[in-house]
Tab-separated table of C-alpha atoms and ligand atoms in Angstrom:
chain	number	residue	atom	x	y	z
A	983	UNK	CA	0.000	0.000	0.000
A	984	UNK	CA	1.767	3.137	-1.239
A	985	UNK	CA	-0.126	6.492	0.311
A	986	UNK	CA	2.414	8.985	-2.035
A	987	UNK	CA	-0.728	10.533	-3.573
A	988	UNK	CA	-1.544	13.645	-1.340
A	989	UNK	CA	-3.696	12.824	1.526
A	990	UNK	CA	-5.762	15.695	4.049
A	991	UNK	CA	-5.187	15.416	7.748
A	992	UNK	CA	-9.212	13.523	7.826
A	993	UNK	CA	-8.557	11.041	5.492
A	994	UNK	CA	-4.672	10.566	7.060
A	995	UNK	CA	-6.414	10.345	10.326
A	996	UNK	CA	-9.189	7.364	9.019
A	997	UNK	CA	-6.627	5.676	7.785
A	998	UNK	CA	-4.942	5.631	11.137
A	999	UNK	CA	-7.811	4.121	12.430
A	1000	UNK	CA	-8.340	2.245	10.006
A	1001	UNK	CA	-4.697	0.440	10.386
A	1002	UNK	CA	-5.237	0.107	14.269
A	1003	UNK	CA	-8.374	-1.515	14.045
A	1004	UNK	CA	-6.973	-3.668	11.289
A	1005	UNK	CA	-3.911	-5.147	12.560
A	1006	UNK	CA	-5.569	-5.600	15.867
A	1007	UNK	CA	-8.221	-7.673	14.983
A	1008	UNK	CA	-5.171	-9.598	13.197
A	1009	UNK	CA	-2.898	-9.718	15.767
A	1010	UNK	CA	-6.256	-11.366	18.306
A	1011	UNK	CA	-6.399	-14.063	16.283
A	1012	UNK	CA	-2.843	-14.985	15.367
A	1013	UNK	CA	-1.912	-18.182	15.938
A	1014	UNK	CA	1.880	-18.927	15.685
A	1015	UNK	CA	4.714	-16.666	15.789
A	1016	UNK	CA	5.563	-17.014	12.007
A	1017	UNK	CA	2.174	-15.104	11.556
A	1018	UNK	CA	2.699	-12.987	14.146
A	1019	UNK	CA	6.394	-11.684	12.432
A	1020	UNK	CA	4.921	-11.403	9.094
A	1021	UNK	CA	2.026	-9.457	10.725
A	1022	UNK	CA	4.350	-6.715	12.318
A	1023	UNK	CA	6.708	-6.678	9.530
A	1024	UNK	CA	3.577	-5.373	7.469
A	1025	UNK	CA	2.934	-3.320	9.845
A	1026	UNK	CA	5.822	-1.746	11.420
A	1027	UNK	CA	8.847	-2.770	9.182
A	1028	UNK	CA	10.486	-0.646	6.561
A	1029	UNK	CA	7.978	-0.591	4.247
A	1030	UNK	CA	4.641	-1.508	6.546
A	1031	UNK	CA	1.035	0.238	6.865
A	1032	UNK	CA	2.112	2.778	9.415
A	1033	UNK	CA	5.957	3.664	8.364
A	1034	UNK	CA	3.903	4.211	4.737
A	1035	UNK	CA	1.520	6.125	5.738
A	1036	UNK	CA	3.885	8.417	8.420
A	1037	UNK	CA	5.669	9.142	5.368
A	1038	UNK	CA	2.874	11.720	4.442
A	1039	UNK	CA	3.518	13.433	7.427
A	1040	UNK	CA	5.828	16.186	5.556
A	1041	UNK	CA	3.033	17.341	3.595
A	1042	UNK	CA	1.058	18.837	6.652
A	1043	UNK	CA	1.141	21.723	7.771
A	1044	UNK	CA	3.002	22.788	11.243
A	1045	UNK	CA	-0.676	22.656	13.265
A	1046	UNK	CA	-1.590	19.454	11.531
A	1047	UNK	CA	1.615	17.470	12.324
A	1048	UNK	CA	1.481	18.484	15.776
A	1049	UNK	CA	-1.658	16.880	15.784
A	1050	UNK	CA	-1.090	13.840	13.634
A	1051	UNK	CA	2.612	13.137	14.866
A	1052	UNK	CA	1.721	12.193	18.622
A	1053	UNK	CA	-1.032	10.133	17.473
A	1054	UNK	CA	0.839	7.968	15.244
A	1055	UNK	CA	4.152	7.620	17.872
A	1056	UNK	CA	1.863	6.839	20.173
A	1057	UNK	CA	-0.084	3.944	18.040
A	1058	UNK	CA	3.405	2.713	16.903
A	1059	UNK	CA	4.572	2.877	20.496
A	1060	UNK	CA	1.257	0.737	21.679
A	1061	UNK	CA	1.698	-1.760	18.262
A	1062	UNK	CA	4.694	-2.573	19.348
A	1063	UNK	CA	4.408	-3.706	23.011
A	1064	UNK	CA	1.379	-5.590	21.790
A	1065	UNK	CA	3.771	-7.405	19.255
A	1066	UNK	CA	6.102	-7.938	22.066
A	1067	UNK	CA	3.130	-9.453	24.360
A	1068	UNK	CA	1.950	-11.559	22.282
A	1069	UNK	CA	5.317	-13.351	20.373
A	1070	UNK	CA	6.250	-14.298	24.718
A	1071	UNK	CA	2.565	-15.415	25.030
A	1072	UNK	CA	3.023	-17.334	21.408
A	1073	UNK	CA	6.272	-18.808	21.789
A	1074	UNK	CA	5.346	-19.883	25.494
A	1075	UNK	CA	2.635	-21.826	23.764
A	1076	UNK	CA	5.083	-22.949	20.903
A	1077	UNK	CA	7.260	-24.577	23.624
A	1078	UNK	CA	5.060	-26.414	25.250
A	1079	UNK	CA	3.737	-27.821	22.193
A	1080	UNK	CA	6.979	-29.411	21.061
A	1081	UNK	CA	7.927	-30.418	24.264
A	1082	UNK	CA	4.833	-32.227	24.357
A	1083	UNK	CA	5.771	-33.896	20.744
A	1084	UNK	CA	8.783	-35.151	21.582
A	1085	UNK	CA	8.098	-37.418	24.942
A	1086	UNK	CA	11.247	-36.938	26.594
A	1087	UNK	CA	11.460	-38.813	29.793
A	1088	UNK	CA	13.989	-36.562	31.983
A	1089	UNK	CA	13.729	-38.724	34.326
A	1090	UNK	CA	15.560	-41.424	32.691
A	1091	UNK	CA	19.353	-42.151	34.325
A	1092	UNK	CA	22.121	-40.890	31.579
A	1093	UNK	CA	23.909	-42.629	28.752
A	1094	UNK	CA	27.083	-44.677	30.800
A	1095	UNK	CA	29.936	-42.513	28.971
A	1096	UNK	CA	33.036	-44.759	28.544
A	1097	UNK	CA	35.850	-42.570	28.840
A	1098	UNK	CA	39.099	-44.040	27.495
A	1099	UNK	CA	42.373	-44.119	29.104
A	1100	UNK	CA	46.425	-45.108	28.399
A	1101	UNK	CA	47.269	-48.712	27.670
A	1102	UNK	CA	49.112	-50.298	30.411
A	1103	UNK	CA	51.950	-50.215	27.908
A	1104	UNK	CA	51.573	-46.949	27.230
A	1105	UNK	CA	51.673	-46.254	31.212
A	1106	UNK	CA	54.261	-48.289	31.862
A	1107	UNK	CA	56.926	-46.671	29.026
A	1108	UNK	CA	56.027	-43.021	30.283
A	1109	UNK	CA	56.736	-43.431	33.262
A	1110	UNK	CA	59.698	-45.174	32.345
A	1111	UNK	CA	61.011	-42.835	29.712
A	1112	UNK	CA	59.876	-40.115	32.469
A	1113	UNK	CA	62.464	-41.316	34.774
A	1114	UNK	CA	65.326	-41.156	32.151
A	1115	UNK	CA	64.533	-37.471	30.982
A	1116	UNK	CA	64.860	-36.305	34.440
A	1117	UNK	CA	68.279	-38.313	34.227
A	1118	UNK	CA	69.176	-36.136	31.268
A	1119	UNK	CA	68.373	-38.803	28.391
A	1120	UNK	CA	66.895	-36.758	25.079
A	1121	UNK	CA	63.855	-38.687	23.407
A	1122	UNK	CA	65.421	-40.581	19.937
A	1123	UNK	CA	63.588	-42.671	17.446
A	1124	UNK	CA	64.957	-44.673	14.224
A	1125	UNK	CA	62.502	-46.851	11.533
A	1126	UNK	CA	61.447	-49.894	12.427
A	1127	UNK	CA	62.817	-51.074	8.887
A	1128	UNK	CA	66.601	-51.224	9.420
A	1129	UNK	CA	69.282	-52.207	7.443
A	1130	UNK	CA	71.901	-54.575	8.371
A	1131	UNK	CA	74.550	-52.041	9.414
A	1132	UNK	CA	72.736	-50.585	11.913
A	1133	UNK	CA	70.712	-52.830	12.956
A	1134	UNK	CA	74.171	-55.618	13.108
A	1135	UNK	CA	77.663	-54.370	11.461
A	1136	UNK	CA	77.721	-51.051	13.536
A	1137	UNK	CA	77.204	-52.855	16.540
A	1138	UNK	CA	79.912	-55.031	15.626
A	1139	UNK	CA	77.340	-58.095	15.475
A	1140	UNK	CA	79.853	-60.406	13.359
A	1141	UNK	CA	78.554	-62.217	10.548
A	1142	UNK	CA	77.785	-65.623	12.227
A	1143	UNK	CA	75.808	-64.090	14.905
A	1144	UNK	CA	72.949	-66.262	16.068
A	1145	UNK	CA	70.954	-62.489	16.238
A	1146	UNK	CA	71.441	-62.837	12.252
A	1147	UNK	CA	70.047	-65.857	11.604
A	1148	UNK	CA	66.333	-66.455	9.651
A	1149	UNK	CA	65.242	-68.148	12.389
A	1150	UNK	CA	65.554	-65.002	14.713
A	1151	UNK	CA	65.078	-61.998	12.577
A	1152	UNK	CA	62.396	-60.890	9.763
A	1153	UNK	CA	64.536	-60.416	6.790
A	1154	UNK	CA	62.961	-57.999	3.909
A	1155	UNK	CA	64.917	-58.944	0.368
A	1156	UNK	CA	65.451	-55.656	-1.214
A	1157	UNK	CA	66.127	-55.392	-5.128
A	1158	UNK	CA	69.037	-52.928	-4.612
A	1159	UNK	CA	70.840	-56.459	-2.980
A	1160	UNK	CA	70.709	-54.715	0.098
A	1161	UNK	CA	68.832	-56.461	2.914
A	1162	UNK	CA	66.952	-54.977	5.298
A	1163	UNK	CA	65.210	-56.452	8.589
A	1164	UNK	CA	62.301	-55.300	11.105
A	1165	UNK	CA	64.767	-54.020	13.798
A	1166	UNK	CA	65.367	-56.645	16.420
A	1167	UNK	CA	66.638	-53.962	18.927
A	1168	UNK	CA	66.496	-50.089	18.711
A	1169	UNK	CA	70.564	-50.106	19.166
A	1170	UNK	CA	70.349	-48.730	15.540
A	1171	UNK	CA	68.572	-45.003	16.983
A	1172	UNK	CA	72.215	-45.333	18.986
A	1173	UNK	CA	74.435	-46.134	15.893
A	1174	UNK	CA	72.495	-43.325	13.368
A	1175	UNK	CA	72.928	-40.210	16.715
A	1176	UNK	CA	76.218	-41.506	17.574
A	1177	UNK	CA	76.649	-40.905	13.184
A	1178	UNK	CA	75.192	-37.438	13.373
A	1179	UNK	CA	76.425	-35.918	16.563
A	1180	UNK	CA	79.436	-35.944	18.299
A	1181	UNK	CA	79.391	-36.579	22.258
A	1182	UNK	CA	78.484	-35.700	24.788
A	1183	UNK	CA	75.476	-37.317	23.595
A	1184	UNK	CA	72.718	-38.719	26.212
A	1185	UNK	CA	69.559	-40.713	24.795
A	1186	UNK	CA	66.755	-42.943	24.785
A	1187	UNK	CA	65.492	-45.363	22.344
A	1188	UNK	CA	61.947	-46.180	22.535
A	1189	UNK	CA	60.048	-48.262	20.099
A	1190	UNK	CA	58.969	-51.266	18.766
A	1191	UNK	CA	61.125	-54.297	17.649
A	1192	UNK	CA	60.801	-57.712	16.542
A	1193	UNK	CA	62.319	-60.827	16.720
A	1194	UNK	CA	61.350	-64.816	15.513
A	1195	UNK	CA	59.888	-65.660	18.559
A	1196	UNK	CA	57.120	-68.621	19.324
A	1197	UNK	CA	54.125	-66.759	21.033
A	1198	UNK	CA	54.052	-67.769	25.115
A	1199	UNK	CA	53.420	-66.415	28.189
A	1200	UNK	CA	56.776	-64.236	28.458
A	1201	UNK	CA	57.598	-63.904	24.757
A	1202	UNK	CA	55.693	-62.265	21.508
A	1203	UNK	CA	57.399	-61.581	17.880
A	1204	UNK	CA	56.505	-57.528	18.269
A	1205	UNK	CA	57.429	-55.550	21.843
A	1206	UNK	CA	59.050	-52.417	22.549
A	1207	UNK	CA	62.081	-51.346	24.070
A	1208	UNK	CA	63.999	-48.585	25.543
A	1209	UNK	CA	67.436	-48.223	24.781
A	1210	UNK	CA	70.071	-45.620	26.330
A	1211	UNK	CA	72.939	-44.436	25.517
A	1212	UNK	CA	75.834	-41.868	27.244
A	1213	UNK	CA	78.811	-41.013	25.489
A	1214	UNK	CA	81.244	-38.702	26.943
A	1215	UNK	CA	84.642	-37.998	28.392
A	1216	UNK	CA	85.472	-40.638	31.488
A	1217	UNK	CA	81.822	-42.575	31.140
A	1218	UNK	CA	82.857	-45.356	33.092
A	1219	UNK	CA	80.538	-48.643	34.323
A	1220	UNK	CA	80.359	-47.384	37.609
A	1221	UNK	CA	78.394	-44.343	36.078
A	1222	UNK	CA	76.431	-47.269	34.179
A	1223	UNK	CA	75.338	-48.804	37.938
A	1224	UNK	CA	75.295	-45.290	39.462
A	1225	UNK	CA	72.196	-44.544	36.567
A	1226	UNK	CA	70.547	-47.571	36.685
A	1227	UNK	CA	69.985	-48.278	40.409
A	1228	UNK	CA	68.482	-44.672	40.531
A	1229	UNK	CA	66.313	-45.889	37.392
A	1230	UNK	CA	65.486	-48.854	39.035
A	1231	UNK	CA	64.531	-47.423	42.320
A	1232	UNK	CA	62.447	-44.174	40.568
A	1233	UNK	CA	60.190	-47.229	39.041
A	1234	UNK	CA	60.242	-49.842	41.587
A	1235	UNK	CA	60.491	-47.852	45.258
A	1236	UNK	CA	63.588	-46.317	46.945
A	1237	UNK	CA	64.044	-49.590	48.936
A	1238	UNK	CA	64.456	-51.642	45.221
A	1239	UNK	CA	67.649	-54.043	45.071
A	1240	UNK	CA	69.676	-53.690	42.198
A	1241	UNK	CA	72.349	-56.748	41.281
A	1242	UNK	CA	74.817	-56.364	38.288
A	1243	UNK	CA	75.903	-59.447	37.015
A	1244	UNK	CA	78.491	-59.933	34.453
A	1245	UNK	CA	76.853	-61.206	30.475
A	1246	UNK	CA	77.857	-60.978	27.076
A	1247	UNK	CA	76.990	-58.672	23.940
A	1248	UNK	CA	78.708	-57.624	21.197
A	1249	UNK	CA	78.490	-54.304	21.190
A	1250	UNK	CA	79.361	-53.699	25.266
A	1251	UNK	CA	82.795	-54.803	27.224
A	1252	UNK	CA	81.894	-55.207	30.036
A	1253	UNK	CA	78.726	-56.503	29.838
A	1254	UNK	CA	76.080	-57.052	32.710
A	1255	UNK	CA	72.780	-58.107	33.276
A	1256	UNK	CA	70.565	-56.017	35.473
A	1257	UNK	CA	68.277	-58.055	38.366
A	1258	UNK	CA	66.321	-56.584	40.842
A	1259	UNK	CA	64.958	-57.890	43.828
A	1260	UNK	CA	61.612	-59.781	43.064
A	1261	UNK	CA	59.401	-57.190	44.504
A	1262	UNK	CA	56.689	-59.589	45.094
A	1263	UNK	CA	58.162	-62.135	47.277
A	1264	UNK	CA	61.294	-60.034	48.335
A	1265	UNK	CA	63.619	-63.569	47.808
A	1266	UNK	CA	61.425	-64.956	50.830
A	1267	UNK	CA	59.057	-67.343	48.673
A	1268	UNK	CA	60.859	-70.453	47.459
A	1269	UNK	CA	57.460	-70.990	45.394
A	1270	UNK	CA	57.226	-67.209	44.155
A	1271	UNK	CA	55.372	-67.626	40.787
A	1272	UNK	CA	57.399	-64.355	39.683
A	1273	UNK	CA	61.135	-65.026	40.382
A	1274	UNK	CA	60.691	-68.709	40.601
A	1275	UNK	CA	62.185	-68.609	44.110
A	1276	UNK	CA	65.354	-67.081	42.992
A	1277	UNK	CA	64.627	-63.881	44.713
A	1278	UNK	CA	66.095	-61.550	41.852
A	1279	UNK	CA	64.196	-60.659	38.369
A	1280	UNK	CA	65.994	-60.205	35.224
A	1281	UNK	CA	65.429	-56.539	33.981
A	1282	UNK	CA	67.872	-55.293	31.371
A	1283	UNK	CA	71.276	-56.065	29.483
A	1284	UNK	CA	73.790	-53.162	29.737
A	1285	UNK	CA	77.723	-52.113	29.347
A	1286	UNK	CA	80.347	-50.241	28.225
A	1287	UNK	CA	80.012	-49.394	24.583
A	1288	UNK	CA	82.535	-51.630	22.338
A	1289	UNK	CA	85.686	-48.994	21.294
A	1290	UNK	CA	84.562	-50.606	17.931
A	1291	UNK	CA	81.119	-49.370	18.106
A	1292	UNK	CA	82.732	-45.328	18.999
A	1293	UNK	CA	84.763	-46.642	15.893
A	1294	UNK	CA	82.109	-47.378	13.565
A	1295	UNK	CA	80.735	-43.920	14.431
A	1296	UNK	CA	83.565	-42.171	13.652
A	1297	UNK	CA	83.955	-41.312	17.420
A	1298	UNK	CA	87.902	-41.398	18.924
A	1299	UNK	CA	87.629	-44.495	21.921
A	1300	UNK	CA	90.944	-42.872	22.724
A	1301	UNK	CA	89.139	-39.980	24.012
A	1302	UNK	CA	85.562	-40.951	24.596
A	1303	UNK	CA	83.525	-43.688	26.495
A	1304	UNK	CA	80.374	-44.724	26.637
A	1305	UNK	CA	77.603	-46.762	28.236
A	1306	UNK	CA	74.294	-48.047	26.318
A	1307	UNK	CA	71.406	-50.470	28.435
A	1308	UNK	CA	68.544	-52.218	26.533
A	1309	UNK	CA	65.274	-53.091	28.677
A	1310	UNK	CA	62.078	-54.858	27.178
A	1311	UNK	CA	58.950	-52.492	28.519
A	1312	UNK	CA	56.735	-55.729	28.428
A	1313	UNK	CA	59.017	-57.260	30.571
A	1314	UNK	CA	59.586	-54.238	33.280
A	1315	UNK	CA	55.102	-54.111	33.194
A	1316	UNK	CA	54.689	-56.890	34.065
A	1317	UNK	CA	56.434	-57.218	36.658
A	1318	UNK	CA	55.397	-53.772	38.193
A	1319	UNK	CA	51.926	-54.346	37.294
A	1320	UNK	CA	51.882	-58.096	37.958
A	1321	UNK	CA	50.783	-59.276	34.509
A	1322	UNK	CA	51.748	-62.286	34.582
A	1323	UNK	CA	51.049	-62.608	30.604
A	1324	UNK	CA	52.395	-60.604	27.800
A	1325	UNK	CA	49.786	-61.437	25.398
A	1326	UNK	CA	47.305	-59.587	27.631
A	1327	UNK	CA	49.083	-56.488	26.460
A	1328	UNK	CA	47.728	-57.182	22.712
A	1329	UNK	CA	44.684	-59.341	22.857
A	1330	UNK	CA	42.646	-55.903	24.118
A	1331	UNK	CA	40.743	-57.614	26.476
A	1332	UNK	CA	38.699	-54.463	27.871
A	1333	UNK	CA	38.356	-56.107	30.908
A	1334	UNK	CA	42.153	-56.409	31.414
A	1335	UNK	CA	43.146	-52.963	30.048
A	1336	UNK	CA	40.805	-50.915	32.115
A	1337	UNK	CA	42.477	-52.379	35.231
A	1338	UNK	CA	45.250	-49.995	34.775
B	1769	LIG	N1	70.389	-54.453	22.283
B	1769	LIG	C1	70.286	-55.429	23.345
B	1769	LIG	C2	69.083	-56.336	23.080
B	1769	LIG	O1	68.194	-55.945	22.390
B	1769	LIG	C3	70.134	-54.799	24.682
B	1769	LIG	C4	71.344	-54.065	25.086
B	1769	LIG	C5	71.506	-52.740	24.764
B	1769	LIG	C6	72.318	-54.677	25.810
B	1769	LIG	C7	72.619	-52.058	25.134
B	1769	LIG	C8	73.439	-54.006	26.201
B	1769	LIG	C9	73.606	-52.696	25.862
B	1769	LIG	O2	69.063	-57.437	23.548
């Protein structure tokens, strides 16, 4: 409706009335609030019934808009609070009819919401690899894909190693007639740091190796180790026992007993195997399940770093020492968790893993 045809202060004044009486009656007998918006935007927005017809208000004279003007504020000002009354009493109604739809019972007890958490594993190699960063060992990783001088020449593995046999290893042929193997330690992350950075040099190995082994109760073709290694001036073994009984006793309890006994590997002289105290049994239980009544728990393999291996680095034994340890994490979580199964750690038994 377009009022730009000239229009007396009467005939503005009907139509006044005319547009209260109108949208009124309409707005009584709206129903829903979708009505009700169109209904005021026809009436009040930029181009509705009254903002129209208030556009005529330039053509009166000085007496007439003092008349007309309050009049029309006033009906625009009463409009609108009706608007607003009746969209809360609408949309009160609106509510209440889709609540009454949709049937929800709030009175039912909540979804259970399973929250995950770490895998034992996972648990058991932070706080692990915790322990050794606040000992100063820097986080290292290598592929799990190796090739035979890392993973065997470097460490001055020799040729008829039983490490290098088919029976122990996963060999991958390659066509360059270079073979490769899944990593059956992470001593390669030692060889490919000790290859990039001169010492001192202080890490750990985490990861996952694998080996030819018959699945049982203590062994399993993939696990993970952690592997560390110090090189420096003067690195002697007793710095080697010095670190690991602290190591030992951060994960096991200050009162843990650490025993170094003297092994073999080819890439440490001296070598030693690492026992602690069976922390189950304490050495008391002749029966213990866990140490088999020996009292002491293999842990780890350690020694001082082969001059050959500094060698094969391109690192001077003449000047620099070193001491590396290898520890399975299967092995050190199950016995501080008391698993007394490794292939609980894969088989994902929720029942197991939520234990931890
Ligand atoms: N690489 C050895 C293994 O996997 C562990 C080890 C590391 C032993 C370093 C001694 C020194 O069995």
């Amino acid at each position: 409706m377009l009022y730009n045809i000239y229009m007396t202060l009467n005939e503005l004044q009907t139509k006044l009335s005319e547009i209260e009486t109108s949208i009124n009656s309409k707005l009584q007998t709206c129903q829903d609030t979708k009505t009700l918006q169109d209904l005021q935007i026809s009436a009040l927005g930029r181009k509705g019934a009254l903002t129209e017809l208030l556009k005529n208000l330039k053509d009166l004279s000085l007496e007439e808009k003092k008349l007309f003007g309050p009049k029309s504020n006033a009906l625009k000002q009463s409009l609108t609070t009706a608007f607003e009354a009746k969209l809360a009493e609408l949309s009160l109604k609106e509510i209440n009819e889709n609540l009454n739809k949709t049937k929800i019972d709030l009175t039912l007890p909540a979804f259970p919401f399973n929250q995950g958490k770490r895998h034992p594993l996972a648990i058991a190699q932070k706080r692990m690899t915790d322990i050794l960063s606040r000992l100063g060992f820097v986080w290292a990783e290598g592929p799990l894909i190796e090739d035979e001088l890392h993973n065997f020449d470097a460490l001055n593995i020799p040729k008829n190693h039983p490490a290098r046999d088919m029976q122990d290893t996963f060999f991958i042929k390659n066509t360059a007639r270079k073979d490769f193997v899944l990593r059956t330690h992470t001593s390669g992350v030692q060889i490919r740091t000790m290859q990039k950075q001169k010492p001192p040099i202080r890490i750990m190995a985490p990861g996952r190796v694998f080996r030819k082994d018959a699945i049982d109760a203590t062994h399993y073709p993939v696990f993970n180790q952690i592997e560390g290694l110090y090189v420096d001036k003067n690195v002697s073994l007793a710095d080697l026992k010095r670190d690991l009984t602290v190591f030992m006793r951060g994960l096991f309890g200050q009162k843990a007993e650490v025993r170094f006994r003297s092994s073999f590997f080819p890439f440490t002289e001296p070598s030693v195997e690492v026992d602690v105290k069976c922390v189950f049994c304490e050495g008391k239980d002749a029966n213990c399940p866990v140490c088999r009544g020996s009292g002491w728990k293999e842990m780890l393999g350690a020694g001082v770093v082969h001059p050959n291996v500094l060698k094969n680095c391109g690192i001077d034994p003449e000047v620099y020492s070193g001491y590396a340890f290898g520890m399975g994490v299967e092995r050190l979580a199950m016995f501080s968790l008391n698993i007394k199964d490794i292939r609980a750690f894969y088989e994902n038994d929720i029942r197991i893993l939520e234990q931890f």
